[in-house]
Short mmCIF file of C-alpha atoms in Angstrom, two decimals:
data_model
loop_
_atom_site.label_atom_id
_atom_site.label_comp_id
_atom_site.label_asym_id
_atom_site.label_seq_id
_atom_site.Cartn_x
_atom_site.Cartn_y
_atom_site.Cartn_z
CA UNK A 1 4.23 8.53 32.95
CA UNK A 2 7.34 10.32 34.33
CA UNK A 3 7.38 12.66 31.24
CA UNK A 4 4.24 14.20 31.62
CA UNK A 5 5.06 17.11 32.85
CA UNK A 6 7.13 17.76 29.57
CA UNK A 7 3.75 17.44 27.58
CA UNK A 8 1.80 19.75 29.48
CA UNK A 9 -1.26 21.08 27.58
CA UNK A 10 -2.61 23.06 30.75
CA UNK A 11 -1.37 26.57 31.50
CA UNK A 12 -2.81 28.11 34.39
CA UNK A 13 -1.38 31.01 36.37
CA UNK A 14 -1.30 29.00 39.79
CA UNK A 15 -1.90 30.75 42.95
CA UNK A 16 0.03 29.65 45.92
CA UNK A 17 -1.97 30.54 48.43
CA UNK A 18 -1.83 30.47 52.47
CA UNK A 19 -4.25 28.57 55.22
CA UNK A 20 -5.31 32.14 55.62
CA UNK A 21 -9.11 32.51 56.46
CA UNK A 22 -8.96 35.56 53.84
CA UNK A 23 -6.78 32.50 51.53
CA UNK A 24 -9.17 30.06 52.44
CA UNK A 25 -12.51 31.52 51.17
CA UNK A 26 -10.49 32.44 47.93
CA UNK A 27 -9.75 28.94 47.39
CA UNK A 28 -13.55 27.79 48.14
CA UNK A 29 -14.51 30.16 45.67
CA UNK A 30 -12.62 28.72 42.87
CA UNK A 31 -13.94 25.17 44.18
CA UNK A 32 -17.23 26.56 43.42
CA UNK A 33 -16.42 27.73 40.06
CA UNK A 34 -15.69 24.37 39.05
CA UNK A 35 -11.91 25.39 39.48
CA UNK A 36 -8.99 22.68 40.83
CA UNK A 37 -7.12 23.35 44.05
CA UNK A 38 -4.07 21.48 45.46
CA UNK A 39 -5.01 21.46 49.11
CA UNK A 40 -3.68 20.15 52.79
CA UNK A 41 -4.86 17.13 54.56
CA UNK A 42 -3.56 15.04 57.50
CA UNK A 43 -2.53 12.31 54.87
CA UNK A 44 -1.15 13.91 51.58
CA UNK A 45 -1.74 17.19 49.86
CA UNK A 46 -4.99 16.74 47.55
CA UNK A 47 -5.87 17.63 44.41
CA UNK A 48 -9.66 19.15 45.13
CA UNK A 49 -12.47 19.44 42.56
CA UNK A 50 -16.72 20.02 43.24
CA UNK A 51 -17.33 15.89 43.63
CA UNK A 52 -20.78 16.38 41.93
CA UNK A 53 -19.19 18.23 39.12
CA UNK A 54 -18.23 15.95 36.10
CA UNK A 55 -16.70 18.62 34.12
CA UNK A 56 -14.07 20.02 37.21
CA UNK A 57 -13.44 16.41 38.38
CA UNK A 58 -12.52 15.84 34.81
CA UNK A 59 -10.01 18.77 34.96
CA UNK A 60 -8.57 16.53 38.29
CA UNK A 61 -7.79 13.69 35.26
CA UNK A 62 -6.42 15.62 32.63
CA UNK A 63 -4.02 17.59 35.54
CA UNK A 64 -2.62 14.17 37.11
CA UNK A 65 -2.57 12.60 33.54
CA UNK A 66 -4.28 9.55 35.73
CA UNK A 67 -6.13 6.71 34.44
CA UNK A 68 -10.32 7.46 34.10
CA UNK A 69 -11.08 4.47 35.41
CA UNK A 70 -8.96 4.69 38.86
CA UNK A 71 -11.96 6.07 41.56
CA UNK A 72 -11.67 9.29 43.18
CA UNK A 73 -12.08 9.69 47.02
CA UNK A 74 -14.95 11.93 48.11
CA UNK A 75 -14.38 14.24 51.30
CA UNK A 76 -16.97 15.29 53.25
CA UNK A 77 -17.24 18.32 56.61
CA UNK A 78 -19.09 16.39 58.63
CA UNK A 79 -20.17 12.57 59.84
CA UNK A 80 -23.65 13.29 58.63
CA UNK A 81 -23.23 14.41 55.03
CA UNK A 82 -22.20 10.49 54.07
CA UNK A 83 -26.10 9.93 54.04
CA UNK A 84 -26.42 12.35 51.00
CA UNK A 85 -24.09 10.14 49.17
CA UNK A 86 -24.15 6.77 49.96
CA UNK A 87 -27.32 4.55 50.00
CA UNK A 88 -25.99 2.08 52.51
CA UNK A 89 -24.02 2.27 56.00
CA UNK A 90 -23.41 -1.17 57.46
CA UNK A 91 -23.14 -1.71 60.99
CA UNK A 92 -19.10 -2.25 60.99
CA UNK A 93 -18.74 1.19 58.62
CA UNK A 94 -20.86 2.99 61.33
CA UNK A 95 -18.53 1.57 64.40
CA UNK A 96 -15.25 2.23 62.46
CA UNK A 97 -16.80 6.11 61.61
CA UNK A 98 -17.12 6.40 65.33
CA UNK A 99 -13.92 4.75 65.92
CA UNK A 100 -11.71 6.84 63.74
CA UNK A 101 -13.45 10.01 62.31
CA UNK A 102 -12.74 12.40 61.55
CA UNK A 103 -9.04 10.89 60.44
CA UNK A 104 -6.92 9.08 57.74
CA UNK A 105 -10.01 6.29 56.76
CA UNK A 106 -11.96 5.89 54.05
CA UNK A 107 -14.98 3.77 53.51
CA UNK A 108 -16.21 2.56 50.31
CA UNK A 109 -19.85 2.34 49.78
CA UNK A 110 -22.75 1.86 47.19
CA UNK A 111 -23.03 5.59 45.74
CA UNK A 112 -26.14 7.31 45.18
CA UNK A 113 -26.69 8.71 41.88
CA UNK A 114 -25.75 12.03 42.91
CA UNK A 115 -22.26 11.16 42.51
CA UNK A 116 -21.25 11.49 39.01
CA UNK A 117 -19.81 8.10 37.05
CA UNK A 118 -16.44 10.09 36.67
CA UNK A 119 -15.99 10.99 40.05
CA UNK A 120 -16.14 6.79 41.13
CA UNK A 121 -14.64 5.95 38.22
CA UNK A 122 -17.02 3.95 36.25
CA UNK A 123 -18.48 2.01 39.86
CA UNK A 124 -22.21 1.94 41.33
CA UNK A 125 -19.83 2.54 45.06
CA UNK A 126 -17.55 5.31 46.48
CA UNK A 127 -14.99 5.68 48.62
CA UNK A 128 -16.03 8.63 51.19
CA UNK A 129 -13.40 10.40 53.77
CA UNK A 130 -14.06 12.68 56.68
CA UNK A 131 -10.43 14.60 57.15
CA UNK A 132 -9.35 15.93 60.30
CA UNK A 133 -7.40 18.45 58.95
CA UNK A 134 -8.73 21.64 59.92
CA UNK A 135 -8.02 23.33 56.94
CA UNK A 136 -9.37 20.80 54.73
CA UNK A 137 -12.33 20.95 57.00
CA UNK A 138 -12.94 24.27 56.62
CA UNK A 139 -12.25 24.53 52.86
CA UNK A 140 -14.90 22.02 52.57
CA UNK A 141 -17.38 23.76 54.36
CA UNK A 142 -17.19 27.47 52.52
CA UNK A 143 -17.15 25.52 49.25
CA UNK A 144 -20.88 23.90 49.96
CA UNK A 145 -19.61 20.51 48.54
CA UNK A 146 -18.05 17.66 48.76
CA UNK A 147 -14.92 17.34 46.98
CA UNK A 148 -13.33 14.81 45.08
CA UNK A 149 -9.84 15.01 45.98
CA UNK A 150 -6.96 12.27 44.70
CA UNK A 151 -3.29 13.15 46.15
CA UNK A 152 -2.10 16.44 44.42
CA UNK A 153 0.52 14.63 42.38
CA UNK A 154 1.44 13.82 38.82
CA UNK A 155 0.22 10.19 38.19
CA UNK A 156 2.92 7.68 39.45
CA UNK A 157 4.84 9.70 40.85
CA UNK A 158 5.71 10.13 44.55
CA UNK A 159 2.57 11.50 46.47
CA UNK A 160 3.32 15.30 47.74
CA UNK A 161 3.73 16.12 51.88
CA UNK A 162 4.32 19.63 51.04
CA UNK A 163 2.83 22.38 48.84
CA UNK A 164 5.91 22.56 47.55
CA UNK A 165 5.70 19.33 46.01
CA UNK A 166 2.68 20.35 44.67
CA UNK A 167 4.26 23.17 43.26
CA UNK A 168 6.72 21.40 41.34
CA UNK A 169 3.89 18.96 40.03
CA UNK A 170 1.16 21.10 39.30
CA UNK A 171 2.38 24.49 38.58
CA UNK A 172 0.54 25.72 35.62
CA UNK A 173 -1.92 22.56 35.79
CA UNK A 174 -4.04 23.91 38.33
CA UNK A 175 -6.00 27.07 39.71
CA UNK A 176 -3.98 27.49 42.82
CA UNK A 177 -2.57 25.42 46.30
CA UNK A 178 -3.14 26.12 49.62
CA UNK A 179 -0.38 25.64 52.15
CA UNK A 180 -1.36 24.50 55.35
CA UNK A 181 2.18 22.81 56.16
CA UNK A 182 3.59 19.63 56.39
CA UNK A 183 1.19 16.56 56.23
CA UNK A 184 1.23 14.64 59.93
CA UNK A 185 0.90 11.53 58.34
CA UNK A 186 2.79 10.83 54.99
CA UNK A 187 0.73 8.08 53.58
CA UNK A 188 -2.64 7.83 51.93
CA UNK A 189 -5.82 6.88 53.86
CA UNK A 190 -6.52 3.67 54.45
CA UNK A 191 -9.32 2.58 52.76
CA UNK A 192 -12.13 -0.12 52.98
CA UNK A 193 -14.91 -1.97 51.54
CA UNK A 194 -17.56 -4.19 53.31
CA UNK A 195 -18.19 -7.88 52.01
CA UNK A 196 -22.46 -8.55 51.63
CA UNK A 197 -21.77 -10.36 55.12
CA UNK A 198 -20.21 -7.08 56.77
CA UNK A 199 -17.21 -8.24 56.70
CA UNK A 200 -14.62 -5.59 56.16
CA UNK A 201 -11.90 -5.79 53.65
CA UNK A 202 -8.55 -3.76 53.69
CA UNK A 203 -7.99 -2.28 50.40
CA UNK A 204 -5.18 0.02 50.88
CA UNK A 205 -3.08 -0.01 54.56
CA UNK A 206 -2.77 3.20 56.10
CA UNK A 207 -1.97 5.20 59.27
CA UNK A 208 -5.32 3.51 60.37
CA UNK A 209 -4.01 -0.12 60.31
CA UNK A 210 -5.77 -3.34 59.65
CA UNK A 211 -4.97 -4.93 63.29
CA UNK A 212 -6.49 -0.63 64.74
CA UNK A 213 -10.19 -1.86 62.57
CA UNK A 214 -9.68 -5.72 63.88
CA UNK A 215 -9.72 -4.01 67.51
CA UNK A 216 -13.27 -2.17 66.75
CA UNK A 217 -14.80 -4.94 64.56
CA UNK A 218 -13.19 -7.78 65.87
CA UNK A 219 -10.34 -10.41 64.67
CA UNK A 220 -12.59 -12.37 62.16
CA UNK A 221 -14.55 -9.25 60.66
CA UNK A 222 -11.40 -7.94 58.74
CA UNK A 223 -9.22 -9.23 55.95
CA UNK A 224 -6.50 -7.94 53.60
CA UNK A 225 -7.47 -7.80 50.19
CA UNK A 226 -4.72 -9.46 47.46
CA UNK A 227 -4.02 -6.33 45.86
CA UNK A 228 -2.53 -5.22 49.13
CA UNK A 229 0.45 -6.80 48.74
CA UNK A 230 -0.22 -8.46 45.07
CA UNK A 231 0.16 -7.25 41.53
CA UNK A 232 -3.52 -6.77 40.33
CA UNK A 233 -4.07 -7.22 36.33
CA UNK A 234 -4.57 -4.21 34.24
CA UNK A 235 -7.75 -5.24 33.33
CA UNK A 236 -9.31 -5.86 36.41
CA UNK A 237 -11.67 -3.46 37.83
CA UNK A 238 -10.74 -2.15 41.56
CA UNK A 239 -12.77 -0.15 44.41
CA UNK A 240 -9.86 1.93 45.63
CA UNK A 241 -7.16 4.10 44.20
CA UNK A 242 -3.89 2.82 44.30
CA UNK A 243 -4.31 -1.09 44.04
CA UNK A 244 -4.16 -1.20 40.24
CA UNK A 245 -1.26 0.95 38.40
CA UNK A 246 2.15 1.75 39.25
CA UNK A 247 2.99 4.26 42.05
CA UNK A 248 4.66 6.76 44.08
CA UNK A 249 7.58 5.95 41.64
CA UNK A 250 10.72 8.06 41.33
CA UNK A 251 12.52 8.08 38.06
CA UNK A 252 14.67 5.75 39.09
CA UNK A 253 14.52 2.07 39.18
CA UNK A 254 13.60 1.09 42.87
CA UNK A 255 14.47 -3.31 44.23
CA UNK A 256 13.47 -3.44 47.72
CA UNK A 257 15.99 -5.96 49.51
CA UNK A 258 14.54 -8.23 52.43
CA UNK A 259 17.18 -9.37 54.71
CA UNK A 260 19.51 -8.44 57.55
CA UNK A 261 21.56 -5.09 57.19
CA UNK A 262 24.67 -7.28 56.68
CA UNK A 263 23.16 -8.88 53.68
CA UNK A 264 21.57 -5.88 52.56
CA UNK A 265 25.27 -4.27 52.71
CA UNK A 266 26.80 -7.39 50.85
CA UNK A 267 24.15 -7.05 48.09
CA UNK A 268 24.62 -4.05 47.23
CA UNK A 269 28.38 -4.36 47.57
CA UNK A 270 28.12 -6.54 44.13
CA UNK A 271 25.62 -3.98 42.70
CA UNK A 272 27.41 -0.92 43.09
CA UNK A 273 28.01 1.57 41.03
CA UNK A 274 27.82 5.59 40.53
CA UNK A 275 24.33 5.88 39.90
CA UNK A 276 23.71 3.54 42.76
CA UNK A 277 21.48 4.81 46.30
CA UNK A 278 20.43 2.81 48.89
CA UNK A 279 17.74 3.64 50.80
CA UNK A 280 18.25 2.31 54.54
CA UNK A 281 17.01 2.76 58.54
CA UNK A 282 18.47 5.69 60.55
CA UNK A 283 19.78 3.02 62.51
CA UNK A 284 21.76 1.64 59.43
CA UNK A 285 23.82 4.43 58.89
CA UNK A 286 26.52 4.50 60.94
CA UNK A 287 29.03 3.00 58.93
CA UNK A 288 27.33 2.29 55.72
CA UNK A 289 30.18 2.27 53.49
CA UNK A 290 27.62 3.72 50.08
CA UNK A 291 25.64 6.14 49.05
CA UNK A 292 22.69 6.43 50.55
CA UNK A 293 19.70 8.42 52.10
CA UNK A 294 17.97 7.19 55.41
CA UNK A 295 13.77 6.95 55.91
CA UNK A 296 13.22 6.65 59.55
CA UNK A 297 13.77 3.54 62.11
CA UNK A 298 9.74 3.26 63.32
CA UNK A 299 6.94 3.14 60.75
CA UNK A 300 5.34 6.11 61.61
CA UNK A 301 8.35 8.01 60.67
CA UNK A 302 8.74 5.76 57.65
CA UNK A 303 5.31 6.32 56.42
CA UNK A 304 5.62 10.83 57.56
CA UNK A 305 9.58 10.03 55.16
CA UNK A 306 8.49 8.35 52.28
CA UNK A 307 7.75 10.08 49.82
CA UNK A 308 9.96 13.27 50.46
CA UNK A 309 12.90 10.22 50.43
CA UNK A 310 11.47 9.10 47.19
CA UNK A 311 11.38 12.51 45.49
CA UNK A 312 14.78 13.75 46.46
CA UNK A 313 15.99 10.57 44.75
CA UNK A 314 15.54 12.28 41.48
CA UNK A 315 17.75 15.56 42.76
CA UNK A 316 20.51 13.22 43.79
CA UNK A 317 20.65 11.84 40.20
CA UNK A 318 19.77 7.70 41.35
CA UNK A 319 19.46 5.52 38.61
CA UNK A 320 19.05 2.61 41.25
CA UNK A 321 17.51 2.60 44.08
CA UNK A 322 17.97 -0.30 46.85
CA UNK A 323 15.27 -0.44 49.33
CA UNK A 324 15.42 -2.24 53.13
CA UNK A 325 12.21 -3.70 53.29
CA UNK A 326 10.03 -2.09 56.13
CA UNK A 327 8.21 -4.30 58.43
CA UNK A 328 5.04 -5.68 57.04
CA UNK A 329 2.58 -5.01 60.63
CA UNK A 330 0.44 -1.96 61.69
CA UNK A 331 1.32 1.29 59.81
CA UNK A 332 5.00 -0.76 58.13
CA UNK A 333 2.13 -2.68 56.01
CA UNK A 334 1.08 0.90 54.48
CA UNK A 335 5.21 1.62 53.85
CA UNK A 336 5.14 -1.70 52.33
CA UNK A 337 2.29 -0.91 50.11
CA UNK A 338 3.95 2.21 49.08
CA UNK A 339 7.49 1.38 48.16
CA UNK A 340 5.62 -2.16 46.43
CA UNK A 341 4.47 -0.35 44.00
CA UNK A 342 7.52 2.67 43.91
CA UNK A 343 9.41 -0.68 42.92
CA UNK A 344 7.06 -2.71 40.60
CA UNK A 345 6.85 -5.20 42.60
CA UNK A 346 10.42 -5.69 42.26
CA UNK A 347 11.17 -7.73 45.42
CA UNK A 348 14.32 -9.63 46.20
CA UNK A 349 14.63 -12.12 49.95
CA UNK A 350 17.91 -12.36 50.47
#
């Protein structure tokens, strides 16, 4: 996947544009001619299609080079429009909409047919987001639609925080990206399903953690799904993006290493070489005798670093990458789930 860009079929004269209310309406207008626009949220930039539109969703595919049958998240401008596109809202999806929306949650549910077959990829449910990013907000609103928005990044690869990023992904892929500035939170919505019982199941960790929806819907009404932290078969179908494929990758091979910072250091002491980065806690680096690049000491910073820390790994030239494992708890599980699948599942306890 990493050499898509170099066989690029798309050629569109991108627009950077800003978060501008003159910029804004300009984007909303391509949005409603069925155009694609990279575009700001709380969580990740987004790559922003008409959700009822087959044909523009489609042109979300073809610009990510992603996978048809990997669901899109819908976002919607207000609490109320989920009833025109979902035929179900359980009890625990209504006290976790109260709890945390507008934010960094999404809620799968069965879809009404209004929602085309491309836009949930191939599923009767879909997963539905109310962002609290203003400019996403508004965006929304002057288009008149929902929008189907995955992160505005080429498929694998690192997820973008700026609309620079963006830039370098999509340039000449898309109509144009709006810049509203840095994304607060640096990680992907979290996103959940409900069991027939209620019973709410985490599919993806995010900012929004699983032990945050145990609080509203109590301890026993919320469990971790496998693919969380397990390798999930190509062939298997899945509800939410991310579970199923390999991720947020760099170009270089990524091991996270679980252990102390002493054996961390002695490991990669016997795996040096030139080529060689080690990704490690601000805390770590005084006196880290190698290469390396630092991601933040508390998970929120972790999760805002990521991705930026995973992308400049391919302007520093790493051919290896050697990962301290993140704690596992709260936001660190969403980390986790991110550099999991940056590394393959390449995981070695030291």
């Amino acid at each position: 996947m990493s050499n898509i860009k170099e066989h690029q079929t798309m050629n569109y004269d991108t627009q950077m544009l800003s978060s501008s209310e003159e910029d804004i309406e300009k984007a909303a207008a391509l949005l409603r001619e069925g155009k694609v626009v990279g575009i700001p949220t709380e969580t990740v930039y987004g790559l922003a299609a008409d959700a009822l539109n087959s044909t523009a969703v489609s042109e979300i595919f073809k610009a990510k080079g992603r996978p048809q049958d990997n669901p899109l998240i819908v976002h919607i401008g207000e609490f109320s429009d989920i009833y025109k596109y979902v035929t179900e809202v359980p009890e625990n999806a209504d006290k976790l909409a109260k709890a945390f929306w507008p934010g960094p949650l999404t809620m799968v549910l069965p879809k009404r047919d209004i929602i085309p077959m491309t836009t949930s990829g191939g599923l009767d449910t879909v997963g539905i987001r109310f962002p609290v990013h203003p400019v996403a907000r508004e965006i929304i609103r002057r288009s008149g639609t929902a929008l189907a928005a995955p992160s505005a990044n080429l498929s694998g690869s690192p997820s973008p925080t700026t609309a620079m990023h963006v830039y370098n992904d999509m340039n000449g892929r898309i109509s144009a990206i709006v810049d509203g500035g840095d994304c607060a939170v640096g990680v992907e919505s979290t996103v959940v399903s409900f069991d027939k019982d209620g019973r709410v199941r985490l599919l993806r960790p995010g900012f929004v953690s699983l032990e945050d929806i145990k609080g509203i819907v109590g301890e026993g009404n919320a469990v971790c799904a496998k693919g969380v932290t397990e390798k999930i078969s190509d062939g298997e179908k899945v509800l939410s993006p991310g579970m199923k494929y390999k991720h947020y990758s760099p170009k270089a091979n990524v091991t996270i290493l679980c252990g102390t910072i002493e054996q961390f250091t002695k490991y990669v002491s016997a795996h040096n070489g030139d080529r060689v980065c080690s990704m490690i806690f601000d805390s770590d680096a005084n006196g880290f005798p190698f290469k390396y690049i630092t991601y933040g000491d508390t998970s929120e910073k972790q999760a805002r670093e990521l991705f930026a820390v995973l992308r400049s790994l391919d302007d520093m030239g790493a051919e290896q990458v050697y990962a301290r494992c993140p704690e596992q708890t709260g936001v660190g599980l969403a980390v986790y789930n991110r550099l999991l699948r940056a590394a393959g599942f390449e995981v070695v306890n030291l």
